[in-house]
Amino acid sequence: MSNPDELLRIEGIRKTFPGVVALDGVDFDLRRGEVHVLLGENGAGKSTLIKMLSGAYRPDAGRILAGGEEVRIHGAQDSERLGIATIYQEFNLVPDLTVAENIFLGRQPRRFGMIDRKRMEAEAAVLLERVGVNVSPRARVRELGIARLQMVEIAKALSLDARVLIMDEPTAVLTSEEVEKLFGIVRRLREDGVGIVFITHHLEEIAALGDRVTVLRDGRSVGQVPASTPEDELVRLMVGRSIEQQYPRERADTGAALLSVEGLTRDGVFHDVSFEVRAGEVVGIAGLVGAGRTEVVRAVFGADPYDRGSVSVEGARVPRSDVNAAMAAGIGLVPEDRKGQGLVLDASVEENLGLVTMRSATRAGLVDLKGQQAAADRIAKQLGVRMAGLGQHVRTLSGGNQQKVVIGKWLLANTRVLILDEPTRGIDVGAKVEIYQLINELTAAGAAVLMISSDLPEVLGMSDRVLVMAQGRIAGELPAGEATQDAVMALAVSTPATPAASNTIATTESEAGRGR
């Protein structure tokens, strides 16, 4: 006899792709009015499972039941008809449409055969207010920052009046204040009887929000435990081993300054930014959304322009707005948007690893393919990239393995100054430790690492020094021994001393969202 509170049940689901068993006999169930956390390393099968529920994939074996009845989900319309809404990590919004048009895309209210724009915008305003975001329904989506885009996605899901809401890493791009707002929304939905599948890599969120946890490992469900389960036990279930130290920073002897930034200024975005990073050192940059962190490092890398100041590597000045010159000087950038800016998704692992070194491996117009392949194979093995082979498309890799490929291409280029912008966003705890060990290896070999992260414990745990940005300026610098969460936040919310008045920063909506 079926449980009347059971909204969804998955039994013995199996899904294979060429050379890969993504899911193997997975069981999962969701009840009315609960938050059921789906936990696992990247590559454990979480994304495959939710794509089956959203209609993107079909199972090879097993069955899906909704309300006690077996169902077949052949596409997004079937999923929506069953009351299932999914919010993915990658935004599914049309940039040139308005917020209201995106929320009701394909379901616009009509009057006399025409789209009732007034009603659509009014209903969108109600949904936006419900998720606590102050944005006009008429605003173009391309004008919004990342945090507001996430809230629009949530409003879009709520517009479907879903009974089952799947949230894939919804807090990955949100500030702590926005996370609390989101949690409030989730709790209200739970009270309304909505069942929520919540995927997160932030273990501290589980006890704060969840009711039950199902853990996946290597495509199998290895346990179902209460959300109050200690983090150490959750980690053991996820990775099959204990992780003794979450941030295994190994301090290296520092040498001379490799990267020197002096008075860097882009009017209206960041001002008079000066710092240096020495050989063997990790310098973290902390700050709130909109502080200008990403804009600064993109300018250092030559991807964005700046108006005044200088960037030097080992004393040699790097031409501004010239990515090729920055790379030639030994600077590499792992961007916060690895899929949009760090990878060619439809290219292979081998091709992506060789993106930076292809020019140097070309002689008389011909690429040394054999040499590139050997180098790619060496780096992939060194980083432990989980893949079917070098020819596998990067798009099909897990997030953690994609990030290893992004970093790997710079290792092949013997990068001396590596900039990491949100290096572990959307990556599970096991893969995070592997990235941290890689950072240790880089600094031990004499490289300099500049790291931006919105995960404050990560900044504190992995940095030798912490620079704190506020309103486009360096608000202060803290050595590792003095860098506490309270000290960093005090600087992050401060108003840095400036010759001009408080109106010196005029960050736009899009810059505020993008500035990490």
XYZ file of C-alpha atoms in Angstrom:
516
model
C 0.000 0.000 0.000
C 1.444 3.342 -1.014
C 2.134 6.134 1.467
C -0.382 8.984 0.895
C 2.365 11.508 1.708
C 4.718 10.058 -0.887
C 5.057 12.360 -3.886
C 7.777 10.550 -5.757
C 9.584 7.212 -5.709
C 12.495 5.905 -7.771
C 13.212 2.185 -7.739
C 16.269 0.423 -9.154
C 17.072 3.142 -11.706
C 19.956 2.345 -14.038
C 21.433 4.612 -16.723
C 24.510 4.029 -18.872
C 26.393 6.127 -21.383
C 29.137 4.873 -23.710
C 31.867 3.565 -21.425
C 30.207 4.887 -18.253
C 27.617 3.500 -15.815
C 26.089 6.726 -14.461
C 23.433 5.124 -12.233
C 23.233 1.544 -11.055
C 20.170 0.426 -9.086
C 19.449 3.766 -7.383
C 16.482 4.065 -4.971
C 15.056 7.371 -3.769
C 11.762 8.705 -2.448
C 10.283 12.100 -1.628
C 7.437 12.910 0.757
C 5.038 15.801 0.943
C 6.385 18.722 2.973
C 10.002 17.585 3.314
C 13.431 18.660 2.140
C 15.279 15.556 0.967
C 18.959 16.290 0.360
C 20.690 14.432 -2.463
C 24.386 14.256 -1.613
C 27.419 12.911 -3.421
C 30.718 13.744 -5.076
C 30.791 15.141 -8.600
C 30.305 12.160 -10.882
C 28.265 10.257 -8.274
C 25.148 10.443 -10.465
C 23.150 13.313 -8.939
C 22.804 15.296 -12.170
C 21.862 12.185 -14.153
C 19.155 11.361 -11.635
C 17.517 14.789 -11.698
C 17.718 14.913 -15.493
C 15.611 11.756 -15.563
C 13.019 13.455 -13.386
C 13.035 16.523 -15.647
C 12.705 14.445 -18.814
C 16.170 15.089 -20.265
C 17.196 11.410 -19.920
C 15.262 8.150 -19.890
C 16.241 5.237 -17.618
C 17.598 2.000 -19.062
C 16.031 0.030 -16.192
C 13.976 0.618 -13.068
C 10.870 2.705 -12.629
C 9.598 6.108 -11.475
C 6.359 6.460 -9.490
C 4.451 9.692 -8.856
C 1.625 9.555 -6.341
C 1.969 5.778 -6.233
C 1.454 5.345 -9.988
C 4.238 4.345 -12.377
C 4.944 7.134 -14.871
C 7.125 7.676 -17.929
C 8.783 11.027 -18.344
C 9.709 11.619 -21.970
C 10.335 15.354 -21.831
C 9.978 18.625 -19.929
C 6.232 18.817 -20.582
C 5.676 15.420 -18.962
C 7.710 16.550 -15.966
C 5.768 19.802 -15.597
C 2.445 17.947 -15.999
C 3.428 15.771 -13.036
C 4.135 18.895 -10.985
C 7.930 18.590 -11.097
C 10.000 21.782 -11.516
C 13.790 21.826 -11.726
C 16.204 24.676 -11.050
C 19.563 23.811 -12.602
C 22.999 25.175 -11.751
C 23.226 26.608 -15.274
C 20.609 29.287 -15.799
C 17.891 28.447 -18.295
C 16.944 32.016 -19.170
C 16.756 33.998 -22.423
C 19.002 37.081 -22.026
C 17.132 39.380 -24.437
C 13.703 38.783 -22.897
C 12.336 40.538 -19.826
C 12.132 38.958 -16.395
C 8.354 38.489 -16.737
C 8.717 36.969 -20.227
C 11.275 34.485 -18.897
C 9.155 33.492 -15.914
C 6.141 32.704 -18.115
C 7.993 31.614 -21.261
C 5.673 29.361 -23.266
C 2.869 29.918 -20.738
C 2.101 33.618 -21.184
C -1.402 34.656 -20.054
C -3.555 35.731 -22.999
C -6.542 37.964 -23.618
C -8.446 37.970 -26.883
C -5.702 35.817 -28.387
C -2.959 38.303 -27.503
C -0.405 38.121 -24.693
C -1.813 39.926 -21.655
C 1.380 41.757 -20.773
C -0.140 43.726 -17.910
C -1.374 40.566 -16.171
C 1.899 38.744 -16.880
C 3.971 41.520 -15.319
C 1.630 41.787 -12.324
C 1.848 38.039 -11.649
C 5.630 38.142 -12.123
C 5.859 40.983 -9.582
C 4.021 38.849 -7.009
C 6.417 35.942 -7.576
C 9.473 38.191 -7.390
C 8.222 39.647 -4.127
C 7.685 36.121 -2.830
C 11.365 35.276 -3.404
C 12.429 38.605 -1.927
C 14.212 40.081 -4.938
C 13.882 43.749 -5.822
C 13.867 43.734 -9.606
C 11.416 45.054 -12.178
C 9.429 42.473 -14.184
C 10.260 44.622 -17.224
C 14.036 44.448 -16.733
C 15.987 42.580 -19.396
C 17.571 39.437 -18.021
C 20.952 40.338 -19.542
C 21.033 43.395 -17.243
C 20.929 41.290 -14.081
C 23.764 39.996 -11.954
C 24.238 36.328 -11.151
C 22.493 36.420 -7.759
C 19.354 38.002 -9.196
C 19.356 35.558 -12.105
C 19.192 32.735 -9.555
C 16.179 34.338 -7.876
C 14.420 34.734 -11.233
C 14.956 31.014 -11.840
C 13.329 30.260 -8.492
C 10.398 32.569 -9.295
C 10.008 30.778 -12.628
C 9.849 27.407 -10.862
C 7.296 28.731 -8.371
C 5.111 29.938 -11.265
C 4.586 26.292 -12.223
C 2.860 25.662 -8.877
C 5.017 22.573 -8.527
C 4.415 19.780 -6.004
C 8.019 18.625 -6.413
C 10.796 21.211 -6.604
C 14.337 20.089 -7.500
C 17.048 22.594 -6.579
C 20.528 21.857 -7.947
C 23.125 23.875 -6.002
C 20.793 26.888 -5.583
C 23.069 28.640 -3.055
C 26.287 28.393 -5.072
C 26.121 32.016 -6.290
C 24.287 33.643 -3.386
C 25.548 35.800 -0.534
C 24.863 34.712 3.053
C 21.959 37.159 3.250
C 20.480 35.816 0.015
C 20.964 32.239 1.238
C 18.909 33.041 4.339
C 16.154 34.484 2.127
C 16.226 31.349 0.000
C 16.028 29.124 3.074
C 12.990 31.113 4.219
C 11.339 30.467 0.849
C 12.140 26.754 1.025
C 10.732 26.479 4.554
C 7.480 28.189 3.487
C 7.184 25.833 0.514
C 7.731 22.872 2.824
C 4.944 24.149 5.080
C 2.713 24.349 2.003
C 3.294 20.638 1.368
C 5.818 20.944 -1.465
C 8.444 18.203 -1.581
C 11.921 19.562 -2.243
C 14.938 17.684 -3.599
C 17.918 19.797 -2.494
C 21.401 19.248 -3.923
C 24.280 20.987 -2.190
C 28.005 20.611 -1.560
C 27.791 22.862 1.508
C 27.460 20.347 4.313
C 26.510 22.985 6.878
C 23.310 23.669 4.902
C 22.038 20.117 5.380
C 21.273 20.283 9.112
C 19.942 23.828 8.742
C 17.377 22.919 6.082
C 17.097 19.189 5.398
C 14.945 16.393 6.794
C 16.557 13.322 5.187
C 19.707 12.710 3.161
C 20.285 10.140 0.424
C 23.966 9.674 -0.420
C 25.115 8.571 -3.883
C 28.581 7.172 -4.574
C 29.789 5.904 -7.958
C 26.240 5.790 -9.305
C 24.785 3.827 -6.391
C 22.698 4.864 -3.393
C 24.889 3.946 -0.427
C 22.777 5.210 2.433
C 19.798 7.203 3.648
C 20.350 9.075 6.923
C 18.741 11.890 8.944
C 19.834 15.448 8.121
C 21.228 15.683 11.663
C 23.955 13.151 10.775
C 27.420 14.566 11.658
C 29.381 16.029 8.734
C 32.250 13.576 9.235
C 29.871 10.659 8.676
C 28.352 12.317 5.581
C 31.840 12.773 4.143
C 32.673 9.118 4.848
C 29.506 7.984 3.057
C 30.241 10.246 0.082
C 33.859 9.403 -0.551
C 34.238 6.038 1.175
C 36.966 7.405 3.418
C 37.426 10.046 6.102
C 38.940 13.413 5.317
C 40.966 14.469 8.323
C 41.712 18.005 7.252
C 39.282 20.088 5.241
C 41.802 22.743 4.145
C 45.209 21.018 3.908
C 47.312 24.113 3.255
C 51.028 23.356 3.242
C 52.922 26.598 3.681
C 55.819 26.996 1.279
C 58.880 29.217 1.542
C 58.097 32.456 -0.249
C 60.450 34.110 -2.691
C 60.478 37.319 -4.667
C 57.304 38.995 -5.913
C 56.116 37.351 -9.127
C 52.985 39.471 -9.623
C 52.920 43.186 -8.803
C 49.810 45.320 -9.260
C 50.132 49.079 -8.711
C 47.302 51.632 -8.558
C 45.011 49.655 -10.840
C 41.905 51.716 -11.613
C 38.884 51.312 -13.830
C 36.660 54.334 -13.343
C 33.374 53.436 -11.705
C 34.392 49.834 -11.005
C 37.626 49.585 -8.964
C 40.104 52.171 -7.730
C 43.762 52.348 -6.749
C 44.182 48.608 -6.241
C 47.750 47.640 -5.300
C 49.144 44.313 -4.116
C 51.772 41.696 -4.873
C 51.925 37.905 -4.813
C 55.216 36.180 -4.099
C 56.587 32.885 -5.327
C 55.280 30.044 -3.158
C 52.407 32.131 -1.802
C 48.608 31.942 -1.905
C 46.952 35.339 -1.594
C 43.188 35.232 -1.117
C 40.794 38.025 -2.091
C 37.620 38.220 -0.017
C 34.683 40.611 -0.206
C 30.959 40.873 -0.736
C 29.167 40.546 -4.066
C 29.834 43.737 -6.020
C 33.157 44.481 -4.319
C 34.955 44.275 -7.673
C 37.094 41.186 -7.103
C 36.442 39.491 -10.441
C 36.795 42.761 -12.370
C 40.252 43.316 -10.870
C 41.634 39.880 -11.722
C 40.138 39.977 -15.225
C 41.947 43.287 -15.747
C 45.190 41.754 -14.446
C 44.761 38.939 -16.977
C 44.076 41.416 -19.792
C 40.503 40.243 -20.372
C 39.014 43.586 -19.262
C 40.389 47.123 -19.721
C 41.591 49.460 -17.006
C 42.238 53.213 -17.083
C 45.280 53.675 -14.852
C 47.896 51.657 -13.009
C 50.181 48.789 -13.975
C 50.567 45.016 -13.877
C 54.053 43.482 -13.759
C 55.392 39.930 -13.660
C 58.899 39.552 -12.210
C 59.411 43.283 -12.686
C 58.435 43.350 -16.371
C 55.358 45.408 -17.159
C 52.506 43.562 -18.920
C 50.635 45.505 -21.641
C 47.063 46.296 -20.651
C 44.023 44.634 -22.287
C 46.229 41.993 -23.910
C 45.443 38.412 -22.904
C 48.174 36.996 -25.131
C 50.774 39.237 -23.493
C 49.546 38.195 -20.031
C 49.808 34.508 -20.943
C 53.244 35.029 -22.435
C 54.287 36.664 -19.144
C 53.146 33.522 -17.292
C 49.698 34.560 -16.021
C 46.795 32.096 -16.170
C 43.155 32.606 -15.208
C 40.671 29.960 -14.078
C 37.399 31.946 -14.397
C 34.399 31.692 -12.078
C 32.215 30.577 -15.017
C 34.187 27.500 -16.061
C 31.594 26.345 -18.600
C 31.032 29.706 -20.267
C 34.602 31.041 -20.183
C 37.008 28.255 -19.244
C 36.069 25.372 -21.548
C 34.979 24.491 -25.064
C 32.213 22.151 -23.982
C 31.785 20.280 -27.262
C 35.529 19.678 -27.590
C 37.347 16.721 -26.067
C 39.387 16.595 -22.871
C 42.547 16.470 -24.972
C 41.564 19.480 -27.068
C 40.668 21.532 -23.996
C 43.915 20.683 -22.223
C 45.844 21.839 -25.297
C 44.051 25.188 -25.775
C 46.790 27.317 -24.191
C 49.794 25.443 -25.619
C 48.510 24.913 -29.166
C 50.300 27.972 -30.542
C 53.668 26.999 -29.063
C 53.188 23.429 -30.338
C 52.667 24.622 -33.915
C 55.509 24.536 -36.426
C 55.132 25.709 -40.024
C 51.372 25.770 -39.596
C 51.202 22.187 -38.294
C 50.294 21.234 -34.728
C 52.415 18.574 -33.003
C 49.372 16.387 -32.301
C 51.384 13.488 -30.941
C 53.217 15.739 -28.514
C 49.989 17.469 -27.449
C 48.307 14.131 -26.834
C 51.196 12.838 -24.730
C 51.213 16.040 -22.656
C 47.437 15.955 -22.208
C 47.579 12.327 -21.106
C 50.293 13.127 -18.569
C 48.380 16.046 -17.042
C 45.054 14.182 -16.987
C 46.678 11.329 -15.080
C 48.497 13.718 -12.750
C 45.221 15.459 -11.873
C 43.216 12.236 -11.677
C 40.597 13.327 -14.216
C 37.821 10.719 -14.190
C 36.953 10.102 -17.841
C 36.363 7.373 -20.391
C 39.371 8.670 -22.358
C 41.029 11.810 -23.712
C 38.485 11.862 -26.545
C 35.505 12.247 -24.195
C 33.644 15.540 -24.589
C 34.246 17.879 -21.660
C 30.501 18.613 -21.509
C 29.885 15.069 -20.189
C 32.367 15.319 -17.293
C 31.325 16.113 -13.738
C 31.918 19.630 -12.411
C 34.993 18.653 -10.426
C 36.598 16.940 -13.404
C 35.779 19.896 -15.656
C 37.556 22.158 -13.181
C 40.604 19.909 -13.232
C 40.712 20.256 -17.024
C 40.515 24.072 -16.770
C 43.435 24.101 -14.312
C 45.290 21.432 -16.276
C 45.566 23.534 -19.423
C 47.485 26.153 -17.428
C 49.750 23.514 -15.899
C 50.685 22.408 -19.411
C 51.682 26.001 -20.146
C 53.979 26.114 -17.076
C 52.044 29.086 -15.692
C 53.945 31.014 -13.007
C 51.036 33.146 -11.705
C 47.722 31.316 -11.505
C 44.539 33.260 -10.749
C 41.732 31.093 -9.378
C 38.274 32.706 -9.368
C 35.856 30.568 -7.286
C 38.009 27.434 -7.853
C 35.735 25.013 -5.965
C 32.245 26.387 -6.686
C 29.854 23.503 -7.322
C 32.521 20.907 -6.482
C 32.108 18.173 -3.899
C 34.190 17.870 -0.750
C 36.445 15.122 -2.131
C 37.285 17.040 -5.314
C 37.830 20.207 -3.275
C 40.612 18.555 -1.288
C 42.212 17.419 -4.559
C 42.149 21.035 -5.831
C 43.687 22.230 -2.556
C 46.464 19.646 -2.841
C 47.101 20.877 -6.363
C 47.428 24.438 -5.051
C 49.982 23.157 -2.536
C 51.961 21.465 -5.322
C 51.961 24.671 -7.387
C 53.259 26.847 -4.564
C 55.817 24.216 -3.522
C 57.150 24.415 -7.095
C 57.513 28.199 -6.774
C 54.319 29.402 -8.459
C 52.212 32.279 -7.129
C 48.466 31.768 -6.607
C 45.858 34.533 -6.396
C 42.526 33.106 -5.234
C 39.047 34.629 -5.108
C 36.386 32.736 -3.206
C 32.983 33.547 -1.750
C 33.499 30.586 0.605
C 35.096 32.472 3.492
C 36.352 29.383 5.376
C 38.096 28.359 2.135
C 39.832 31.743 1.878
C 40.923 31.569 5.512
C 42.012 27.944 5.286
C 44.067 28.175 2.086
C 45.525 31.697 2.053
C 48.858 32.909 3.413
C 47.521 36.466 3.269
C 43.987 37.776 2.726
C 43.154 40.979 0.857
C 39.657 42.271 1.583
C 37.858 44.376 -1.021
C 34.973 46.737 -0.376
C 33.350 49.096 -2.861
C 36.037 48.552 -5.485
C 38.999 49.220 -3.185
C 41.367 47.228 -0.994
C 39.875 47.767 2.455
C 42.660 45.927 4.272
C 45.174 43.097 4.344
C 45.316 40.336 6.953
C 48.087 37.773 7.504
C 46.893 34.187 7.963
C 47.293 34.340 11.738
C 45.009 37.367 12.071
C 42.458 36.497 9.373
C 39.248 35.465 11.123
C 35.720 35.514 9.734
C 34.846 38.486 11.954
C 37.948 40.423 10.921
C 37.329 39.815 7.215
C 33.635 40.717 7.397
C 34.378 43.893 9.348
C 36.592 45.034 6.471
C 34.194 43.758 3.784
C 31.350 45.968 5.028
C 33.536 48.990 5.721
C 33.755 52.132 3.650
C 37.401 52.361 2.525
C 39.033 55.745 2.990
C 39.110 57.605 -0.302
C 39.884 61.176 -1.368
C 36.486 61.347 -3.001
C 33.160 61.170 -1.260
C 31.131 58.003 -0.842
C 29.767 58.416 -4.345
C 33.011 57.284 -5.980
C 31.642 53.828 -6.744
C 28.855 53.612 -9.287
C 28.630 49.905 -9.837
C 25.904 48.878 -12.242
C 23.432 46.060 -11.661
C 25.298 43.716 -13.978
C 28.676 44.610 -12.488
C 27.406 44.103 -8.961
C 26.219 40.625 -9.815
C 29.347 39.701 -11.753
C 31.872 41.271 -9.383
C 32.939 38.433 -7.169
